Structures are given as C-alpha cells and as structure tokens.
Amino acid sequence: MLPPPIVRIRPGRPADADAIARVYVESWRSAYAGLIPNGVLVRMSTSAQAREWTQQLSRHSHADAVLVADIPGAGIVGFGSCGTARRSQLSHAGEIFTLYVAPEHQERGIGRALLYRLFDRLTDRGLDSALVWVLALNPARFFYEAMGGRRIAAKQERLWNTTLPQIAYGWDDLRLLRSDDRGPSD
Ligand SMILES: CC(C)(COP(=O)(O)OP(=O)(O)OC[C@H]1O[C@@H](n2cnc3c(N)ncnc32)[C@H](O)[C@@H]1OP(=O)(O)O)[C@@H](O)C(=O)NCCC(=O)NCCS
C-alpha cells in the first residue's frame, strides 16, 4: 500500500467546482454501477455537475459546509458536505450529505480525514449528532461502520423508476470524536 499522502482538508470554493464534479462523476460511476440504473450513470455530465457545485459553493450558508481533500500536485481527490439533517423523524441533528474519494485515492485514510473534519464542522455549529444515508448494497456502508456509525434506520426510496433500499448510520455524540485521529496530515 502507498504511504499516507500529505492531504490538506479545506473549505471548498467556487473555483473547485470543476474538480469536485470530476470526482463526483468518477465516484458515482465506480461505486454505483449495478446499484442504480446504468442510464443514470451514462447520462451524468461533469459540466452539469460543475454548474450545480458552483451554485452550492457560492451560497454562503451558515449551516452547510463543503470540504475538499487537496493533495499538492494532484489537486482535489475527495470532498464531502454536511449540514442540518433533512429528515426530522430521526433525532440526529446533523447530516453528512456527500462523501466521495476518487477511486485511485481510496483506502489511504482520506475518507476518514474528511469525515472527521465534517464532524468538526457540525459540532462547531452546535450540531452534536449526525447521520448519513447510504445505499444498502453500497460497500461504503462498511466504511461508516468502521468509523463507529450505528445503524439507526432503513428506508426504501423510489428513484429513477426503481426502488433503492437505504440504511442510515448515526453517531450520537460527535463531541466524543473530536480527536487527533484524523488520518493523514491536514
Ligand atoms: C467510502 C469512502 C468515502 C471511504 O474513503 P477512503 O478514503 O477509501 O477510506 P479510508 O482510507 O479513510 O478508510 C478508513 C478505514 O475504513 C476502512 N474502509 C474504507 N472503506 C471500507 C469499506 N468499503 N469496507 C470496509 N472498510 C472500509 C479502511 O480500511 C480503513 O480502516 P482502518 O482504520 O482499519 O485503516 C470511499 O471509499 C468512497 O468514496 N467510496 C465510493 C463513494 C461512496 O460510496 N461514498 C459514500 C456515499 S454515502
């Protein structure tokens, strides 16, 4: 395995939208092939995603945050976003909305570094618990289990004319996770 890279975790800026869009589309095609309809993956466009991320990164929201993992010389290799939880039936206050590491940079501690910094952003905003929704068949759910997430809910979502089982993982007290154990240097 390669040694841990020097990674800078920093807030995303509108100028990062193209790089975020590339990681997003690449990660979706790699992670979701066979889980969601092929046509959705084929039709994904980096330029359309870049427009969406430009808008999201230009919004100055107190609650939401987008963080990127930046490797000198390689650029943005991962990103994640978080904010106030969208589904009020669950008691967890914050939510991880997205977390993606480019396939060639996975398994090097970057996902963990991003997740812990997203947790920090949530606690900074007074959101002391968090959840994430993940496709039940996505092996990424084992990453969330490795990060201490507890299975707290399940749902069937109807999307793209198909039914997608999803699982929510929760962390009850993020303040306990404010530690130095953040993977590669940032
Ligand atoms: C899930 C994801 C963000 C993890 O990022 P990563 O950089 O590969 O993970 P890390 O290297 O930080 O892993 C941290 C720990 O979790 C473990 N881990 C990572 N992915 C795992 C998996 N799929 N199954 C089991 N364990 C996993 C690692 O082995 C490591 O364990 P260690 O502490 O014993 O060393 C990344 O694989 C990814 O982007 N996947 C595709 C997109 C996706 O599905 N995102 C989630 C959407 S909800």
mmCIF file of C-alpha atoms and ligand atoms in Angstrom:
data_model
loop_
_atom_site.group_PDB
_atom_site.id
_atom_site.type_symbol
_atom_site.label_atom_id
_atom_site.label_comp_id
_atom_site.label_asym_id
_atom_site.label_seq_id
_atom_site.Cartn_x
_atom_site.Cartn_y
_atom_site.Cartn_z
ATOM 1 C CA MET A 1 0.000 0.000 0.000
ATOM 2 C CA LEU A 2 1.155 3.561 -0.707
ATOM 3 C CA PRO A 3 2.231 5.675 2.285
ATOM 4 C CA PRO A 4 -0.362 8.183 3.577
ATOM 5 C CA PRO A 5 -0.309 11.238 1.328
ATOM 6 C CA ILE A 6 0.017 14.818 2.516
ATOM 7 C CA VAL A 7 -3.569 15.957 2.329
ATOM 8 C CA ARG A 8 -4.949 19.374 3.027
ATOM 9 C CA ILE A 9 -8.584 19.375 4.103
ATOM 10 C CA ARG A 10 -10.025 22.829 3.443
ATOM 11 C CA PRO A 11 -13.329 24.546 2.686
ATOM 12 C CA GLY A 12 -14.428 24.231 -0.930
ATOM 13 C CA ARG A 13 -14.506 27.365 -3.102
ATOM 14 C CA PRO A 14 -16.491 28.095 -6.279
ATOM 15 C CA ALA A 15 -13.230 27.639 -8.254
ATOM 16 C CA ASP A 16 -13.156 23.995 -7.054
ATOM 17 C CA ALA A 17 -16.456 23.137 -8.743
ATOM 18 C CA ASP A 18 -14.908 21.516 -11.851
ATOM 19 C CA ALA A 19 -12.594 19.296 -9.790
ATOM 20 C CA ILE A 20 -15.399 18.342 -7.388
ATOM 21 C CA ALA A 21 -17.644 17.484 -10.337
ATOM 22 C CA ARG A 22 -14.957 15.207 -11.815
ATOM 23 C CA VAL A 23 -14.519 13.318 -8.514
ATOM 24 C CA TYR A 24 -18.307 13.131 -8.120
ATOM 25 C CA VAL A 25 -18.990 11.648 -11.560
ATOM 26 C CA GLU A 26 -15.995 9.284 -11.393
ATOM 27 C CA SER A 27 -17.024 8.066 -7.917
ATOM 28 C CA TRP A 28 -20.656 7.560 -8.876
ATOM 29 C CA ARG A 29 -19.727 5.514 -11.950
ATOM 30 C CA SER A 30 -17.310 3.408 -9.947
ATOM 31 C CA ALA A 31 -19.404 2.963 -6.777
ATOM 32 C CA TYR A 32 -22.934 2.735 -8.130
ATOM 33 C CA ALA A 33 -22.535 0.546 -11.252
ATOM 34 C CA GLY A 34 -25.032 -2.274 -10.793
ATOM 35 C CA LEU A 35 -26.752 -0.475 -7.896
ATOM 36 C CA ILE A 36 -28.605 2.233 -9.814
ATOM 37 C CA PRO A 37 -29.787 2.164 -13.443
ATOM 38 C CA ASN A 38 -26.907 2.299 -15.942
ATOM 39 C CA GLY A 39 -28.642 5.041 -17.907
ATOM 40 C CA VAL A 40 -28.389 7.409 -14.940
ATOM 41 C CA LEU A 41 -24.629 6.857 -14.764
ATOM 42 C CA VAL A 42 -24.165 7.146 -18.521
ATOM 43 C CA ARG A 43 -26.127 10.409 -18.670
ATOM 44 C CA MET A 44 -24.200 12.047 -15.820
ATOM 45 C CA SER A 45 -22.267 15.018 -17.056
ATOM 46 C CA THR A 46 -19.284 16.660 -15.440
ATOM 47 C CA SER A 47 -20.283 20.059 -16.801
ATOM 48 C CA ALA A 48 -23.833 19.822 -15.381
ATOM 49 C CA GLN A 49 -22.425 18.739 -12.018
ATOM 50 C CA ALA A 50 -19.898 21.592 -12.126
ATOM 51 C CA ARG A 51 -22.753 24.079 -12.568
ATOM 52 C CA GLU A 52 -24.598 22.607 -9.565
ATOM 53 C CA TRP A 53 -21.495 22.646 -7.382
ATOM 54 C CA THR A 54 -20.667 26.213 -8.440
ATOM 55 C CA GLN A 55 -24.093 27.244 -7.171
ATOM 56 C CA GLN A 56 -23.771 25.279 -3.958
ATOM 57 C CA LEU A 57 -20.283 26.653 -3.251
ATOM 58 C CA SER A 58 -21.409 30.213 -3.949
ATOM 59 C CA ARG A 59 -24.188 30.029 -1.354
ATOM 60 C CA HIS A 60 -22.969 31.387 1.929
ATOM 61 C CA SER A 61 -24.933 29.227 4.291
ATOM 62 C CA HIS A 62 -24.170 29.205 7.980
ATOM 63 C CA ALA A 63 -25.361 25.635 8.370
ATOM 64 C CA ASP A 64 -23.942 23.841 5.330
ATOM 65 C CA ALA A 65 -20.295 23.124 4.635
ATOM 66 C CA VAL A 66 -18.362 21.617 1.737
ATOM 67 C CA LEU A 67 -14.819 20.428 2.452
ATOM 68 C CA VAL A 68 -12.278 19.214 -0.096
ATOM 69 C CA ALA A 69 -9.221 16.977 0.214
ATOM 70 C CA ASP A 70 -6.411 18.608 -1.726
ATOM 71 C CA ILE A 71 -3.100 16.853 -2.430
ATOM 72 C CA PRO A 72 -0.237 19.100 -3.592
ATOM 73 C CA GLY A 73 0.470 18.225 -7.210
ATOM 74 C CA ALA A 74 -2.630 16.051 -7.599
ATOM 75 C CA GLY A 75 -5.361 18.581 -6.741
ATOM 76 C CA ILE A 76 -8.750 17.691 -5.326
ATOM 77 C CA VAL A 77 -9.086 13.939 -4.769
ATOM 78 C CA GLY A 78 -12.116 13.878 -2.474
ATOM 79 C CA PHE A 79 -14.811 16.021 -0.951
ATOM 80 C CA GLY A 80 -17.713 15.902 1.452
ATOM 81 C CA SER A 81 -20.605 18.055 2.547
ATOM 82 C CA CYS A 82 -22.729 18.333 5.673
ATOM 83 C CA GLY A 83 -25.408 20.417 7.324
ATOM 84 C CA THR A 84 -28.620 20.271 9.292
ATOM 85 C CA ALA A 85 -30.306 16.851 8.984
ATOM 86 C CA ARG A 86 -33.021 16.797 6.335
ATOM 87 C CA ARG A 87 -35.340 14.182 7.875
ATOM 88 C CA SER A 88 -36.908 15.381 11.061
ATOM 89 C CA GLN A 89 -38.261 11.996 12.270
ATOM 90 C CA LEU A 90 -34.765 10.987 13.334
ATOM 91 C CA SER A 91 -33.254 12.675 16.354
ATOM 92 C CA HIS A 92 -29.781 13.204 14.878
ATOM 93 C CA ALA A 93 -29.207 16.911 14.317
ATOM 94 C CA GLY A 94 -26.575 16.943 11.585
ATOM 95 C CA GLU A 95 -26.200 15.030 8.333
ATOM 96 C CA ILE A 96 -23.353 14.024 6.071
ATOM 97 C CA PHE A 97 -24.845 14.721 2.648
ATOM 98 C CA THR A 98 -21.974 13.540 0.435
ATOM 99 C CA LEU A 99 -18.574 11.927 0.895
ATOM 100 C CA TYR A 100 -16.528 10.817 -2.082
ATOM 101 C CA VAL A 101 -12.884 9.926 -2.567
ATOM 102 C CA ALA A 102 -11.640 9.339 -6.136
ATOM 103 C CA PRO A 103 -11.220 5.580 -6.709
ATOM 104 C CA GLU A 104 -7.438 5.750 -7.178
ATOM 105 C CA HIS A 105 -7.036 7.574 -3.839
ATOM 106 C CA GLN A 106 -9.272 5.358 -1.699
ATOM 107 C CA GLU A 107 -8.018 3.262 1.232
ATOM 108 C CA ARG A 108 -5.351 5.844 2.156
ATOM 109 C CA GLY A 109 -7.126 7.490 5.085
ATOM 110 C CA ILE A 110 -8.615 10.393 3.118
ATOM 111 C CA GLY A 111 -12.266 9.409 3.692
ATOM 112 C CA ARG A 112 -11.673 9.252 7.428
ATOM 113 C CA ALA A 113 -9.885 12.642 7.437
ATOM 114 C CA LEU A 114 -12.777 14.240 5.554
ATOM 115 C CA LEU A 115 -15.445 12.623 7.730
ATOM 116 C CA TYR A 116 -13.810 13.759 10.977
ATOM 117 C CA ARG A 117 -13.451 17.313 9.695
ATOM 118 C CA LEU A 118 -17.100 17.317 8.604
ATOM 119 C CA PHE A 119 -17.999 16.179 12.129
ATOM 120 C CA ASP A 120 -15.935 19.093 13.476
ATOM 121 C CA ARG A 121 -17.874 21.495 11.262
ATOM 122 C CA LEU A 122 -21.162 20.138 12.582
ATOM 123 C CA THR A 123 -20.147 20.454 16.239
ATOM 124 C CA ASP A 124 -18.814 23.981 15.537
ATOM 125 C CA ARG A 125 -22.379 24.825 14.502
ATOM 126 C CA GLY A 126 -23.917 23.227 17.579
ATOM 127 C CA LEU A 127 -24.999 20.049 15.762
ATOM 128 C CA ASP A 128 -23.643 17.389 18.125
ATOM 129 C CA SER A 129 -25.007 14.252 16.484
ATOM 130 C CA ALA A 130 -25.068 13.127 12.859
ATOM 131 C CA LEU A 131 -26.374 10.601 10.401
ATOM 132 C CA VAL A 132 -25.616 9.526 6.859
ATOM 133 C CA TRP A 133 -27.831 7.688 4.374
ATOM 134 C CA VAL A 134 -26.143 5.068 2.229
ATOM 135 C CA LEU A 135 -27.435 2.592 -0.344
ATOM 136 C CA ALA A 136 -27.853 -0.743 1.448
ATOM 137 C CA LEU A 137 -25.869 -2.526 -1.262
ATOM 138 C CA ASN A 138 -23.029 0.007 -1.311
ATOM 139 C CA PRO A 139 -19.911 -1.464 0.350
ATOM 140 C CA ALA A 140 -19.201 2.090 1.603
ATOM 141 C CA ARG A 141 -21.578 1.258 4.447
ATOM 142 C CA PHE A 142 -18.808 -0.843 5.980
ATOM 143 C CA PHE A 143 -16.631 2.274 5.985
ATOM 144 C CA TYR A 144 -19.259 4.021 8.130
ATOM 145 C CA GLU A 145 -19.360 1.003 10.442
ATOM 146 C CA ALA A 146 -15.553 1.155 10.687
ATOM 147 C CA MET A 147 -15.952 4.846 11.631
ATOM 148 C CA GLY A 148 -18.215 3.895 14.555
ATOM 149 C CA GLY A 149 -21.557 4.591 12.888
ATOM 150 C CA ARG A 150 -24.524 2.698 14.321
ATOM 151 C CA ARG A 151 -27.342 1.511 12.077
ATOM 152 C CA ILE A 152 -30.329 3.673 13.083
ATOM 153 C CA ALA A 153 -32.883 3.481 10.279
ATOM 154 C CA ALA A 154 -33.772 1.988 6.925
ATOM 155 C CA LYS A 155 -35.988 3.135 4.091
ATOM 156 C CA GLN A 156 -36.972 2.218 0.570
ATOM 157 C CA GLU A 157 -36.689 5.169 -1.768
ATOM 158 C CA ARG A 158 -38.324 5.252 -5.171
ATOM 159 C CA LEU A 159 -35.869 6.893 -7.547
ATOM 160 C CA TRP A 160 -35.273 6.634 -11.303
ATOM 161 C CA ASN A 161 -38.188 4.211 -11.619
ATOM 162 C CA THR A 162 -36.586 1.729 -9.265
ATOM 163 C CA THR A 163 -36.696 1.003 -5.543
ATOM 164 C CA LEU A 164 -33.475 1.676 -3.671
ATOM 165 C CA PRO A 165 -33.081 0.279 -0.147
ATOM 166 C CA GLN A 166 -31.086 2.663 2.028
ATOM 167 C CA ILE A 167 -29.644 2.483 5.522
ATOM 168 C CA ALA A 168 -28.891 5.349 7.893
ATOM 169 C CA TYR A 169 -25.874 5.248 10.179
ATOM 170 C CA GLY A 170 -25.765 7.524 13.188
ATOM 171 C CA TRP A 171 -23.264 8.973 15.630
ATOM 172 C CA ASP A 172 -24.937 10.028 18.873
ATOM 173 C CA ASP A 173 -22.287 12.377 20.270
ATOM 174 C CA LEU A 174 -19.813 13.909 17.859
ATOM 175 C CA ARG A 175 -18.054 15.763 20.673
ATOM 176 C CA LEU A 176 -16.503 12.425 21.660
ATOM 177 C CA LEU A 177 -14.997 12.188 18.181
ATOM 178 C CA ARG A 178 -13.140 15.491 18.272
ATOM 179 C CA SER A 179 -9.759 13.832 18.367
ATOM 180 C CA ASP A 180 -6.386 13.929 16.654
ATOM 181 C CA ASP A 181 -7.176 10.624 14.948
ATOM 182 C CA ARG A 182 -7.851 12.195 11.595
ATOM 183 C CA GLY A 183 -5.840 10.056 9.245
ATOM 184 C CA PRO A 184 -3.283 11.723 7.002
ATOM 185 C CA SER A 185 -1.964 15.150 7.893
ATOM 186 C CA ASP A 186 -4.186 18.105 7.066
HETATM 187 C C1 LIG B 1 -16.452 5.309 1.366
HETATM 188 C C2 LIG B 1 -15.223 6.172 1.102
HETATM 189 C C3 LIG B 1 -15.586 7.653 1.268
HETATM 190 C C4 LIG B 1 -14.115 5.792 2.099
HETATM 191 O O1 LIG B 1 -12.983 6.618 1.847
HETATM 192 P P1 LIG B 1 -11.484 6.015 1.912
HETATM 193 O O2 LIG B 1 -10.545 7.150 1.760
HETATM 194 O O3 LIG B 1 -11.360 4.900 0.937
HETATM 195 O O4 LIG B 1 -11.458 5.408 3.392
HETATM 196 P P2 LIG B 1 -10.231 5.424 4.439
HETATM 197 O O5 LIG B 1 -8.993 5.008 3.729
HETATM 198 O O6 LIG B 1 -10.208 6.716 5.155
HETATM 199 O O7 LIG B 1 -10.705 4.256 5.419
HETATM 200 C C5 LIG B 1 -10.735 4.377 6.815
HETATM 201 C C6 LIG B 1 -10.952 2.987 7.397
HETATM 202 O O8 LIG B 1 -12.174 2.433 6.867
HETATM 203 C C7 LIG B 1 -11.912 1.209 6.190
HETATM 204 N N1 LIG B 1 -12.747 1.139 4.986
HETATM 205 C C8 LIG B 1 -12.806 2.014 3.968
HETATM 206 N N2 LIG B 1 -13.698 1.602 3.050
HETATM 207 C C9 LIG B 1 -14.187 0.436 3.516
HETATM 208 C C10 LIG B 1 -15.136 -0.492 3.014
HETATM 209 N N3 LIG B 1 -15.773 -0.288 1.858
HETATM 210 N N4 LIG B 1 -15.405 -1.599 3.759
HETATM 211 C C11 LIG B 1 -14.796 -1.819 4.936
HETATM 212 N N5 LIG B 1 -13.867 -0.956 5.478
HETATM 213 C C12 LIG B 1 -13.582 0.151 4.753
HETATM 214 C C13 LIG B 1 -10.452 1.293 5.787
HETATM 215 O O9 LIG B 1 -9.894 0.007 5.608
HETATM 216 C C14 LIG B 1 -9.857 1.995 6.988
HETATM 217 O O10 LIG B 1 -9.709 1.075 8.040
HETATM 218 P P3 LIG B 1 -8.508 1.174 9.127
HETATM 219 O O11 LIG B 1 -8.913 2.282 10.065
HETATM 220 O O12 LIG B 1 -8.504 -0.153 9.765
HETATM 221 O O13 LIG B 1 -7.278 1.500 8.355
HETATM 222 C C15 LIG B 1 -14.677 5.906 -0.315
HETATM 223 O O14 LIG B 1 -14.371 4.532 -0.448
HETATM 224 C C16 LIG B 1 -15.631 6.293 -1.419
HETATM 225 O O15 LIG B 1 -15.642 7.453 -1.842
HETATM 226 N N6 LIG B 1 -16.400 5.331 -1.937
HETATM 227 C C17 LIG B 1 -17.224 5.499 -3.092
HETATM 228 C C18 LIG B 1 -18.292 6.530 -2.943
HETATM 229 C C19 LIG B 1 -19.281 6.246 -1.860
HETATM 230 O O16 LIG B 1 -19.913 5.215 -1.875
HETATM 231 N N7 LIG B 1 -19.397 7.206 -0.930
HETATM 232 C C20 LIG B 1 -20.346 7.131 0.138
HETATM 233 C C21 LIG B 1 -21.632 7.724 -0.283
HETATM 234 S S1 LIG B 1 -22.792 7.678 1.054
#
